Amino acid sequence: MHTRLKIFSIAYLLITSITVLVMLVASFEQFNEKYLPSFMLAQKFALPIVISAMAVAFLTFFEPEWLELRKTLVGMRIILTLTLVLFSFFLKTVNLKITSETTIIIYLLQWVATLATTFQFFRMKSNKGAQI
C-alpha cells in the first residue's frame, strides 16, 4: 500500500510544482503583468495545492507511521477534499478564450492528480485508533 502512495506522492508533488508555476505565469500575463492580482490568486488557489502536496510527501516519506493513525487519515481526507473543491472552483473561473490549451491540460492533469490522491487517502484504513 505504501509503495502505491509513494508513487502518487511523487507524481502529485511534480504535477503540483508545474501547475503552480503555470498558474503564476498565466495569472501574471492575464492581469496585465501586475503583481498584486497574481499574488492574490496564489494565496487563494495555489497555496492550498502546494500545502496538500507537501503534506502528502511529508507523511509518505518522513512519517509513514502517522499514516496508520485514524486522526491523520481524517485530517488528510479533509485537506485533500478542500483542495479538490478549491481547485475545481478555480477551474470554473479560468477564461478559456485567453488561456492556452497546454495550460488547460496542465490544470486538468492537476485536478486528476488531486482526485486520485484524495481517493487513495479515502481507501486507506487506519491500523491504530486515535492514539499518538
PDB file of C-alpha atoms in Angstrom, residues 1-59:
ATOM      1  CA  MET A   1       0.000   0.000   0.000  1.00  0.00           C
ATOM      2  CA  HIS A   2       2.757   2.456   0.847  1.00  0.00           C
ATOM      3  CA  THR A   3       4.539   1.849  -2.475  1.00  0.00           C
ATOM      4  CA  ARG A   4       1.461   2.999  -4.369  1.00  0.00           C
ATOM      5  CA  LEU A   5       1.190   6.016  -2.084  1.00  0.00           C
ATOM      6  CA  LYS A   6       4.851   6.869  -2.716  1.00  0.00           C
ATOM      7  CA  ILE A   7       4.211   6.851  -6.458  1.00  0.00           C
ATOM      8  CA  PHE A   8       1.121   9.048  -6.026  1.00  0.00           C
ATOM      9  CA  SER A   9       3.089  11.332  -3.723  1.00  0.00           C
ATOM     10  CA  ILE A  10       5.949  11.876  -6.151  1.00  0.00           C
ATOM     11  CA  ALA A  11       3.608  12.358  -9.105  1.00  0.00           C
ATOM     12  CA  TYR A  12       1.376  14.724  -7.135  1.00  0.00           C
ATOM     13  CA  LEU A  13       4.343  16.801  -5.993  1.00  0.00           C
ATOM     14  CA  LEU A  14       5.800  17.075  -9.507  1.00  0.00           C
ATOM     15  CA  ILE A  15       2.473  17.918 -11.123  1.00  0.00           C
ATOM     16  CA  THR A  16       1.723  20.468  -8.396  1.00  0.00           C
ATOM     17  CA  SER A  17       5.082  22.170  -8.889  1.00  0.00           C
ATOM     18  CA  ILE A  18       4.492  22.544 -12.609  1.00  0.00           C
ATOM     19  CA  THR A  19       0.893  23.656 -12.109  1.00  0.00           C
ATOM     20  CA  VAL A  20       1.802  26.369  -9.618  1.00  0.00           C
ATOM     21  CA  LEU A  21       4.421  27.796 -11.966  1.00  0.00           C
ATOM     22  CA  VAL A  22       1.934  27.778 -14.841  1.00  0.00           C
ATOM     23  CA  MET A  23      -0.769  29.348 -12.635  1.00  0.00           C
ATOM     24  CA  LEU A  24       1.504  32.181 -11.566  1.00  0.00           C
ATOM     25  CA  VAL A  25       2.779  32.923 -15.062  1.00  0.00           C
ATOM     26  CA  ALA A  26      -0.691  32.714 -16.623  1.00  0.00           C
ATOM     27  CA  SER A  27      -2.259  34.931 -13.969  1.00  0.00           C
ATOM     28  CA  PHE A  28       0.592  37.431 -14.256  1.00  0.00           C
ATOM     29  CA  GLU A  29       0.022  37.667 -18.005  1.00  0.00           C
ATOM     30  CA  GLN A  30      -3.778  37.779 -17.745  1.00  0.00           C
ATOM     31  CA  PHE A  31      -3.721  40.591 -15.179  1.00  0.00           C
ATOM     32  CA  ASN A  32      -1.648  42.832 -17.470  1.00  0.00           C
ATOM     33  CA  GLU A  33       1.591  41.971 -15.673  1.00  0.00           C
ATOM     34  CA  LYS A  34       0.507  43.283 -12.286  1.00  0.00           C
ATOM     35  CA  TYR A  35       1.957  41.554  -9.266  1.00  0.00           C
ATOM     36  CA  LEU A  36      -0.833  42.066  -6.717  1.00  0.00           C
ATOM     37  CA  PRO A  37      -3.603  40.153  -8.558  1.00  0.00           C
ATOM     38  CA  SER A  38      -1.155  37.328  -9.296  1.00  0.00           C
ATOM     39  CA  PHE A  39      -0.168  37.198  -5.639  1.00  0.00           C
ATOM     40  CA  MET A  40      -3.829  37.168  -4.562  1.00  0.00           C
ATOM     41  CA  LEU A  41      -4.505  34.267  -6.927  1.00  0.00           C
ATOM     42  CA  ALA A  42      -1.543  32.403  -5.465  1.00  0.00           C
ATOM     43  CA  GLN A  43      -2.861  32.881  -1.952  1.00  0.00           C
ATOM     44  CA  LYS A  44      -6.314  31.704  -2.890  1.00  0.00           C
ATOM     45  CA  PHE A  45      -5.697  28.770  -5.203  1.00  0.00           C
ATOM     46  CA  ALA A  46      -2.015  27.838  -5.494  1.00  0.00           C
ATOM     47  CA  LEU A  47      -1.229  27.763  -1.775  1.00  0.00           C
ATOM     48  CA  PRO A  48      -3.756  25.016  -0.911  1.00  0.00           C
ATOM     49  CA  ILE A  49      -2.434  22.656  -3.576  1.00  0.00           C
ATOM     50  CA  VAL A  50       1.156  23.327  -2.525  1.00  0.00           C
ATOM     51  CA  ILE A  51       0.353  22.661   1.133  1.00  0.00           C
ATOM     52  CA  SER A  52      -1.557  19.470   0.357  1.00  0.00           C
ATOM     53  CA  ALA A  53       1.217  18.161  -1.917  1.00  0.00           C
ATOM     54  CA  MET A  54       3.847  18.901   0.710  1.00  0.00           C
ATOM     55  CA  ALA A  55       1.737  17.245   3.419  1.00  0.00           C
ATOM     56  CA  VAL A  56       1.278  14.110   1.321  1.00  0.00           C
ATOM     57  CA  ALA A  57       5.009  13.928   0.551  1.00  0.00           C
ATOM     58  CA  PHE A  58       5.992  14.588   4.163  1.00  0.00           C
ATOM     59  CA  LEU A  59       3.714  11.889   5.537  1.00  0.00           C
TER      60      LEU A  59
END
